[in-house]
XYZ file of C-alpha atoms in Angstrom:
582
model
C 70.488 -3.540 21.180
C 72.796 -6.168 19.778
C 73.215 -7.937 16.469
C 75.273 -11.097 16.599
C 75.919 -13.902 14.135
C 76.520 -14.658 10.508
C 74.728 -12.716 7.795
C 74.313 -14.588 4.544
C 71.730 -15.064 1.826
C 68.518 -16.214 3.503
C 69.995 -15.859 6.963
C 69.939 -13.052 9.512
C 72.076 -12.644 12.600
C 70.466 -12.807 16.013
C 68.706 -9.538 16.844
C 68.029 -8.377 20.374
C 66.838 -4.798 20.853
C 65.268 -2.998 23.798
C 63.394 0.192 22.857
C 62.426 2.736 25.476
C 60.863 6.145 24.923
C 60.200 8.466 27.841
C 58.421 11.810 27.770
C 58.162 11.722 23.970
C 56.262 14.282 21.881
C 54.731 14.459 18.375
C 53.491 17.750 16.931
C 52.035 18.942 13.660
C 53.599 22.361 12.969
C 50.281 23.876 11.899
C 48.414 22.813 15.063
C 48.680 24.412 18.519
C 48.802 21.269 20.661
C 50.920 18.119 20.587
C 50.800 14.483 21.594
C 52.830 14.422 24.799
C 54.013 12.041 27.504
C 54.799 9.435 24.890
C 56.123 6.354 26.699
C 57.178 3.069 25.139
C 58.807 -0.003 26.615
C 59.354 -2.699 23.982
C 61.722 -5.450 22.951
C 62.451 -6.882 19.523
C 64.019 -10.161 18.484
C 64.178 -12.111 15.226
C 60.860 -13.800 16.050
C 58.719 -11.363 18.042
C 57.989 -7.808 19.087
C 56.763 -7.356 22.624
C 55.282 -4.000 23.671
C 55.207 -4.277 27.418
C 53.710 -0.818 27.758
C 52.731 2.073 25.540
C 51.065 5.291 26.638
C 50.501 8.776 25.359
C 48.596 11.878 26.380
C 47.231 14.768 24.418
C 44.951 17.699 24.956
C 41.952 15.832 26.399
C 43.077 12.321 25.410
C 44.931 9.351 26.798
C 45.991 6.073 25.216
C 47.579 2.966 26.701
C 48.316 -0.405 25.117
C 50.102 -3.696 25.468
C 50.859 -5.928 22.516
C 52.795 -8.906 21.257
C 53.529 -9.678 17.626
C 55.021 -13.128 17.099
C 56.314 -15.117 14.103
C 57.276 -12.455 11.592
C 56.978 -14.962 8.755
C 53.254 -15.071 9.543
C 52.724 -12.287 12.077
C 50.297 -12.954 14.903
C 49.124 -10.119 17.156
C 47.713 -10.088 20.662
C 47.005 -6.600 22.048
C 45.075 -4.717 24.739
C 44.110 -1.122 23.909
C 42.600 1.496 26.237
C 41.601 4.865 24.808
C 39.898 7.910 26.328
C 39.395 10.893 23.982
C 37.696 14.266 24.307
C 36.708 14.553 20.644
C 36.196 18.293 20.954
C 39.953 18.755 21.420
C 41.250 16.288 18.857
C 41.588 18.898 16.114
C 44.150 20.780 18.213
C 46.688 17.974 17.793
C 45.407 15.945 14.834
C 44.275 17.574 11.554
C 40.636 17.105 10.479
C 38.909 18.100 7.247
C 37.596 21.646 7.339
C 33.970 20.480 7.143
C 34.320 18.029 10.033
C 33.404 18.992 13.586
C 33.608 16.690 16.607
C 32.703 16.920 20.284
C 32.025 14.516 23.137
C 33.903 11.669 24.797
C 34.910 8.339 23.245
C 36.264 5.494 25.377
C 37.615 2.117 24.295
C 38.622 -0.979 26.218
C 39.360 -3.605 23.575
C 41.371 -6.721 22.863
C 42.655 -7.755 19.433
C 44.135 -11.102 18.468
C 44.798 -12.976 15.264
C 47.057 -13.294 12.247
C 47.746 -9.923 10.614
C 47.883 -11.505 7.169
C 44.399 -12.952 7.691
C 42.556 -9.766 8.561
C 39.154 -11.444 8.367
C 40.269 -13.859 11.109
C 41.180 -11.120 13.576
C 39.225 -11.411 16.819
C 38.139 -8.178 18.440
C 36.345 -7.928 21.764
C 35.663 -5.244 24.319
C 33.537 -2.143 24.768
C 33.297 1.281 23.130
C 31.603 3.998 25.153
C 29.871 7.004 23.572
C 29.108 10.080 25.681
C 27.444 13.258 24.347
C 29.124 13.000 20.950
C 28.412 15.588 18.250
C 29.462 15.046 14.647
C 29.093 17.183 11.563
C 30.501 16.361 8.139
C 29.671 16.258 4.451
C 29.425 12.482 4.880
C 26.069 12.810 6.687
C 22.940 14.666 5.529
C 22.142 16.089 8.968
C 24.476 16.878 11.883
C 24.472 14.225 14.606
C 24.319 15.371 18.204
C 24.054 13.884 21.692
C 25.179 10.414 20.637
C 25.242 8.164 23.695
C 25.424 4.465 24.420
C 27.669 1.451 24.437
C 28.957 -0.725 21.633
C 30.071 -4.214 22.586
C 32.551 -6.070 20.379
C 32.619 -9.861 20.251
C 34.377 -12.285 17.949
C 31.677 -12.282 15.268
C 29.201 -9.570 16.231
C 28.707 -5.993 17.377
C 26.182 -5.213 20.121
C 24.412 -1.861 20.338
C 23.214 -1.106 23.842
C 21.013 1.915 24.613
C 22.407 3.834 21.652
C 20.600 7.147 21.106
C 21.206 10.261 19.039
C 19.646 13.349 17.513
C 19.968 13.950 13.756
C 18.602 17.247 12.527
C 15.143 17.448 14.120
C 14.905 13.678 14.554
C 15.717 11.537 17.562
C 16.581 7.849 17.279
C 17.188 5.098 19.809
C 18.548 1.656 18.954
C 19.137 -1.637 20.701
C 20.343 -4.530 18.623
C 23.155 -6.589 17.217
C 25.072 -6.848 13.931
C 26.101 -10.378 13.045
C 28.428 -11.770 10.365
C 30.767 -8.807 10.804
C 33.629 -10.755 9.247
C 32.067 -10.047 5.831
C 32.621 -6.315 6.414
C 36.336 -6.903 5.809
C 37.396 -6.529 2.195
C 39.070 -9.929 2.026
C 35.869 -11.658 3.113
C 33.340 -9.908 0.845
C 31.487 -12.383 -1.326
C 32.762 -15.315 0.699
C 30.786 -14.893 3.930
C 27.079 -14.097 4.494
C 26.174 -10.396 4.337
C 26.172 -8.622 7.711
C 22.818 -8.898 9.489
C 21.545 -6.001 11.601
C 18.765 -6.974 14.007
C 17.098 -4.855 16.662
C 14.532 -2.251 17.614
C 14.520 1.390 16.475
C 12.499 3.823 18.578
C 11.815 7.520 18.088
C 9.506 10.177 19.421
C 9.941 12.199 16.188
C 11.518 10.973 12.957
C 11.684 13.142 9.842
C 12.678 10.828 6.989
C 12.604 13.578 4.371
C 15.366 15.582 6.054
C 17.458 12.434 6.413
C 17.307 11.811 2.668
C 17.982 15.326 1.372
C 17.489 18.971 2.270
C 16.634 19.608 -1.367
C 13.109 18.217 -1.673
C 12.945 19.315 -5.324
C 15.905 17.130 -6.299
C 15.173 14.366 -8.803
C 16.642 10.967 -8.096
C 18.841 9.544 -10.827
C 19.337 5.793 -10.608
C 19.871 3.000 -10.585
C 19.553 2.443 -6.848
C 21.592 -0.442 -5.521
C 21.245 -1.625 -1.938
C 24.370 -2.206 0.154
C 25.470 -5.773 0.972
C 23.544 -5.760 4.222
C 20.684 -7.721 5.752
C 18.119 -6.005 8.001
C 15.533 -7.258 10.446
C 14.410 -4.189 12.356
C 11.339 -3.398 14.410
C 10.215 0.238 14.178
C 8.254 2.091 16.859
C 7.863 5.803 16.116
C 5.507 8.205 17.879
C 5.527 10.703 15.008
C 6.918 10.086 11.530
C 7.264 12.827 8.883
C 7.653 11.997 5.214
C 7.078 14.316 2.245
C 4.795 16.591 4.228
C 2.754 13.749 5.742
C 2.605 13.059 9.466
C 2.104 9.486 10.642
C 1.582 8.911 14.351
C 1.908 5.723 16.391
C 3.832 4.156 13.504
C 5.161 0.641 13.910
C 6.248 -2.230 11.706
C 9.054 -4.526 10.635
C 11.665 -3.502 8.059
C 13.699 -6.232 6.384
C 16.323 -6.343 3.658
C 18.089 -9.267 2.026
C 19.465 -10.049 -1.427
C 18.310 -6.757 -2.914
C 14.740 -6.868 -1.571
C 13.408 -4.454 1.043
C 10.335 -5.653 2.899
C 7.875 -3.916 5.190
C 5.487 -5.968 7.253
C 2.918 -5.315 9.975
C 3.181 -1.602 9.187
C 0.497 0.393 10.992
C 0.015 4.082 11.719
C -2.514 6.846 12.082
C -2.603 9.141 9.057
C -4.762 12.275 8.720
C -6.822 10.991 11.638
C -7.481 7.659 9.886
C -5.845 4.249 10.214
C -3.225 2.830 7.839
C -1.924 -0.740 7.713
C 0.271 -2.233 5.006
C 2.702 -4.970 4.030
C 4.786 -5.481 0.929
C 8.239 -5.379 -0.586
C 10.446 -3.245 -2.795
C 12.416 -5.571 -5.071
C 15.722 -4.058 -6.218
C 17.359 -7.331 -7.190
C 17.222 -5.877 -10.726
C 18.018 -2.174 -10.118
C 17.220 -1.321 -13.752
C 13.631 -2.544 -13.320
C 12.596 -2.396 -9.645
C 9.227 -3.791 -8.576
C 6.926 -2.625 -5.798
C 4.021 -4.745 -4.552
C 1.988 -5.359 -1.439
C -1.351 -4.811 0.236
C -2.761 -1.798 2.027
C -5.790 -0.999 4.173
C -7.069 2.495 4.969
C -9.880 3.256 7.411
C -11.741 6.479 8.243
C -9.439 8.408 5.916
C -10.393 12.003 4.968
C -10.680 12.315 1.202
C -9.274 15.832 0.797
C -6.104 15.348 2.830
C -5.323 11.921 1.390
C -5.649 12.740 -2.308
C -3.846 16.051 -1.800
C -0.858 14.168 -0.338
C -1.008 11.395 -2.976
C -1.478 13.641 -5.994
C -0.094 11.069 -8.458
C -2.880 8.695 -7.450
C -5.456 11.441 -7.863
C -4.195 12.043 -11.393
C -5.593 8.589 -12.144
C -8.900 8.590 -10.226
C -9.441 12.395 -10.442
C -11.959 12.525 -7.593
C -9.981 14.253 -4.832
C -11.200 17.686 -5.878
C -14.859 16.710 -5.741
C -15.355 14.230 -2.888
C -15.792 15.098 0.764
C -16.027 12.968 3.874
C -14.268 9.800 5.028
C -13.402 6.695 3.042
C -11.962 3.244 3.577
C -10.253 0.871 1.189
C -8.470 -2.470 1.068
C -6.325 -3.341 -1.932
C -3.523 -5.505 -3.235
C -1.241 -3.861 -5.779
C 1.856 -4.299 -7.890
C 3.853 -2.147 -10.285
C 7.270 -1.769 -11.857
C 9.470 1.311 -11.907
C 12.248 2.504 -14.175
C 15.840 2.864 -12.997
C 15.096 6.394 -11.699
C 12.197 5.019 -9.595
C 9.458 6.551 -11.767
C 6.315 4.366 -11.940
C 5.608 2.481 -15.155
C 1.840 2.959 -15.369
C 1.287 0.208 -17.922
C 2.485 -2.279 -15.287
C 0.066 -1.202 -12.532
C -2.221 -3.983 -11.278
C -4.610 -3.728 -8.324
C -7.706 -5.317 -6.814
C -9.709 -4.066 -3.880
C -12.760 -2.413 -2.396
C -13.560 1.239 -1.754
C -16.240 2.699 0.473
C -17.246 6.077 1.908
C -19.418 7.174 4.801
C -21.040 10.510 5.545
C -19.616 11.832 2.322
C -20.747 14.285 -0.302
C -20.086 14.763 -3.963
C -19.187 18.191 -5.155
C -20.362 18.952 -8.635
C -18.311 16.566 -10.735
C -18.536 17.120 -14.507
C -20.474 13.869 -14.955
C -23.037 14.975 -12.369
C -23.586 18.274 -14.159
C -24.145 16.523 -17.480
C -26.605 14.015 -15.951
C -28.481 16.812 -14.184
C -28.880 18.712 -17.482
C -29.834 15.572 -19.407
C -32.556 14.574 -16.931
C -33.589 18.093 -15.892
C -33.119 17.136 -12.201
C -30.889 19.835 -10.677
C -30.707 18.009 -7.333
C -28.259 15.516 -8.863
C -25.512 18.141 -8.970
C -24.836 17.948 -5.221
C -25.440 14.668 -3.395
C -25.126 13.893 0.307
C -24.172 10.256 0.745
C -24.733 8.247 3.900
C -22.890 5.109 2.842
C -21.608 3.685 -0.401
C -19.083 1.104 -1.531
C -17.799 -0.744 -4.571
C -15.086 -3.120 -5.682
C -12.436 -2.083 -8.183
C -9.484 -3.344 -10.169
C -6.703 -1.747 -12.194
C -5.258 -3.281 -15.358
C -4.262 -2.064 -18.800
C -4.059 1.536 -17.556
C -7.773 1.503 -16.718
C -9.587 1.751 -13.410
C -12.501 -0.704 -13.441
C -15.407 -0.040 -11.078
C -17.777 -2.844 -10.155
C -21.154 -2.519 -8.415
C -20.867 1.045 -7.152
C -24.139 1.803 -5.364
C -25.206 4.591 -3.066
C -28.367 6.156 -1.731
C -28.499 9.937 -1.382
C -31.910 10.551 0.130
C -34.454 10.744 -2.671
C -31.863 9.755 -5.276
C -30.024 6.450 -5.762
C -27.267 5.587 -8.217
C -25.592 2.354 -9.357
C -22.589 2.294 -11.698
C -20.314 -0.170 -13.496
C -17.593 0.415 -16.040
C -14.083 1.749 -16.402
C -12.038 4.921 -16.613
C -8.684 5.216 -18.366
C -5.606 6.772 -16.767
C -5.995 9.530 -19.371
C -9.551 10.224 -18.118
C -11.676 8.621 -20.865
C -14.946 7.116 -19.572
C -16.962 4.011 -20.350
C -19.648 3.670 -17.650
C -23.128 2.135 -17.443
C -25.252 3.634 -14.685
C -28.801 3.612 -13.388
C -30.265 6.674 -11.699
C -33.341 6.344 -9.497
C -35.420 9.526 -9.212
C -38.487 10.373 -7.114
C -41.881 10.282 -8.806
C -41.952 14.046 -8.419
C -39.183 14.260 -11.023
C -41.602 13.253 -13.800
C -42.378 16.853 -14.684
C -38.681 17.812 -14.839
C -37.930 14.820 -17.060
C -40.748 15.748 -19.438
C -39.049 19.107 -20.103
C -35.456 17.728 -20.369
C -33.415 16.298 -23.287
C -33.940 12.745 -22.026
C -37.672 12.977 -22.796
C -37.025 12.813 -26.519
C -35.247 9.492 -26.161
C -37.939 8.138 -23.862
C -40.749 9.184 -26.200
C -39.186 7.257 -29.045
C -39.398 4.001 -27.090
C -43.001 3.739 -25.953
C -45.929 5.776 -24.784
C -46.055 3.841 -21.513
C -42.399 4.417 -20.463
C -43.170 6.693 -17.513
C -45.327 3.983 -15.986
C -43.149 0.992 -16.820
C -39.868 2.577 -15.586
C -41.147 2.984 -12.046
C -39.616 0.639 -9.514
C -42.569 -1.211 -7.926
C -40.934 -1.316 -4.492
C -39.705 2.273 -4.151
C -41.957 4.064 -6.633
C -38.882 5.757 -8.096
C -38.337 6.402 -11.798
C -35.303 4.441 -13.036
C -33.211 5.819 -15.914
C -30.470 3.691 -17.483
C -27.649 5.785 -18.964
C -24.330 5.371 -20.771
C -21.472 7.762 -19.907
C -18.622 8.326 -22.369
C -16.225 11.087 -23.323
C -13.669 12.130 -20.694
C -13.754 12.882 -16.986
C -13.534 16.636 -17.607
C -15.833 16.604 -20.656
C -18.296 13.705 -20.316
C -21.405 12.941 -22.343
C -24.442 10.789 -21.501
C -27.175 9.107 -23.449
C -30.020 6.757 -22.702
C -29.038 3.086 -22.624
C -31.701 1.943 -25.103
C -31.075 -1.786 -24.746
C -31.239 -1.604 -20.956
C -34.427 0.486 -21.003
C -36.153 -1.863 -23.457
C -35.132 -4.826 -21.326
C -36.536 -3.126 -18.240
C -39.824 -2.376 -20.077
C -40.126 -5.950 -21.302
C -39.566 -7.316 -17.819
C -42.079 -4.914 -16.270
C -44.792 -5.556 -18.841
C -44.259 -9.316 -18.837
C -44.519 -9.423 -15.068
C -47.740 -7.366 -15.204
C -49.256 -9.615 -17.844
C -48.343 -12.702 -15.895
C -49.901 -11.361 -12.697
C -53.153 -10.367 -14.399
C -53.371 -13.622 -16.328
C -52.923 -15.657 -13.147
C -55.700 -13.645 -11.482
C -58.019 -14.249 -14.432
C -57.174 -17.971 -14.458
C -57.903 -18.284 -10.733
C -61.221 -16.478 -11.192
C -62.170 -18.676 -14.123
C -61.148 -21.788 -12.210
C -63.406 -20.849 -9.266
C -66.344 -20.272 -11.570
C -65.692 -23.547 -13.340
C -65.563 -25.389 -10.024
C -68.981 -24.014 -8.979
C -70.515 -24.940 -12.297
C -68.897 -28.356 -12.285
C -70.406 -29.174 -8.911
C -73.931 -28.268 -10.130
C -73.813 -29.907 -13.527
C -74.336 -33.538 -14.311
C -71.555 -35.811 -15.528
C -72.880 -35.827 -19.087
C -72.265 -32.017 -19.372
C -68.486 -32.336 -18.676
C -67.280 -32.463 -22.339
C -69.212 -29.346 -23.387
C -68.002 -27.307 -20.329
C -64.364 -28.185 -20.993
C -64.583 -26.935 -24.599
C -66.239 -23.659 -23.526
C -63.621 -23.018 -20.808
C -60.702 -23.605 -23.158
C -62.114 -21.227 -25.743
C -62.772 -18.547 -23.080
C -59.226 -18.645 -21.720
C -57.704 -18.189 -25.174
C -59.806 -15.059 -25.752
C -59.038 -13.755 -22.257
C -55.248 -13.992 -22.400
C -55.122 -12.711 -25.961
C -56.778 -9.453 -24.933
C -54.567 -8.600 -21.997
C -51.882 -6.651 -23.916
C -51.072 -5.282 -27.325
C -48.741 -7.954 -28.691
C -46.951 -5.394 -30.843
C -45.021 -4.182 -27.744
C -43.434 -7.442 -26.643
C -44.683 -10.252 -28.893
C -42.598 -13.290 -28.039
C -43.029 -13.316 -24.238
C -46.809 -12.742 -24.534
C -47.409 -15.476 -27.119
C -45.575 -17.871 -24.862
C -47.563 -16.719 -21.875
C -50.885 -17.183 -23.709
C -49.997 -20.750 -24.626
C -48.822 -21.567 -21.101
C -51.934 -19.943 -19.556
C -54.320 -21.881 -21.819
C -52.527 -25.165 -21.197
C -52.514 -24.556 -17.451
C -56.263 -23.792 -17.371
C -57.128 -26.859 -19.417
C -55.099 -29.093 -17.126
C -56.636 -27.618 -13.968
C -60.236 -27.875 -15.281
C -59.761 -31.422 -16.551
C -58.321 -32.470 -13.221
C -61.187 -30.850 -11.325
C -63.927 -32.412 -13.480
C -62.259 -35.830 -13.404
C -62.232 -35.701 -9.605
C -65.923 -34.717 -9.653
C -66.735 -37.603 -11.996
C -64.949 -40.145 -9.797
C -66.808 -38.792 -6.768
C -70.190 -39.127 -8.530
């Protein structure tokens, strides 16, 4: 090289250097192999560094490059880099952490250009090849093996082409693109849009639990903050494992932006049934995350489902007693604390629940009802079909219009149940007429006897012939109590008796009207006034004797008045027509 010229403050002499290295070598003393065949042909002036050629070889690796760095006041680089590395041999000439293991082949053919001071403006393009790469480190939960594929580098995006790998027991394939990669550079964070990863993830078997932690008993301690990354990923997984559950034919769309994770069009087969769901997990406030969405379950086995979702069964408490298949559709929302524990006071839900070909084991409420009515058949019920709507608010599960038919028994129920198990239900139980004898020997008979001597007749449903008992359930799920719903029973008696009185009165009126018509046709016009007075008096006596007014006074008095008025009007009209005819 040569240095020529004046050297003063703010000035440098002209610099002209040629640098050549041939058959160079670099070696770490503690490692068996070295970087060999180091070759460099470069020139340096006051304004630029030109690397006409650079190459090196190592145990299973080769590197070649060309580069030009111009304008040292504001350095600008333009370089071509080719790299071929057997990763399994790298630790023989370059030190790795003790916990890190590498194998496989990495190739690079890339171009870099841009101002070195403006790292976020650097342009990188080319291809990275991955061939049978294995990687194990404390940085990943499961060892990665058989990583293959191509990664394409463009000015503002990274392309993933046929990338596949095995992690633990799971296999994953990915095709997609990451955009806005300039924001990955530290100088650009907060100034450019978050990186966006789009694509399709496929897997024949994906175990999410093992990817999160080997220690399934570990308790998460938050808050959880999502990385500055946007996602728009389609998932297609043949078999998905999560917390002991197996979902098959799972598919859906996973999104993430501005602290909100979304899942849409999620569908899978679970326990032989069908699951579909959509919703989002809002972590924009990591101290108070929110989870909401909608879910639909079809042909789902009760035992398996509530065993897997034990926290849900702690609220409804039916998993131990129900058998068969169920279906449900619901919208829901809840908040969590910073450690992702549910805040039960925030739970809101609305939906419908139904079961087919199910059976009730002996729930505590069934046992109490069976003892109260004396009907032992209520302890175990086979159900063909039943359904009801429900809602959740204020830490209570509200049940609306639950109805089912179990052969000779039928039940309808409305009310609510607290998360702590306390009950407040109104229910009607329909029993066969053959249950009359059992009822007469049971505790319920005392309450019935205090109402009326005609209860057994009046409580029979006219269509089915069943005996209908209206009950109130209180206490707790594990220790319930029942009593007769006196107001409901009295209302049912009043309705039954009033309907019977009305029917009989109408029959009597029709009979009296027919007789009056025959007499009216035979009598002369001058007898009309006397006949009308006799008919009115007879109707009043007739209706008054139909029932004992001490049972239901108000409806009967009204009916008597209406019956008398109706008969008078009908007789007057008939006789007036007869008079006009004469």
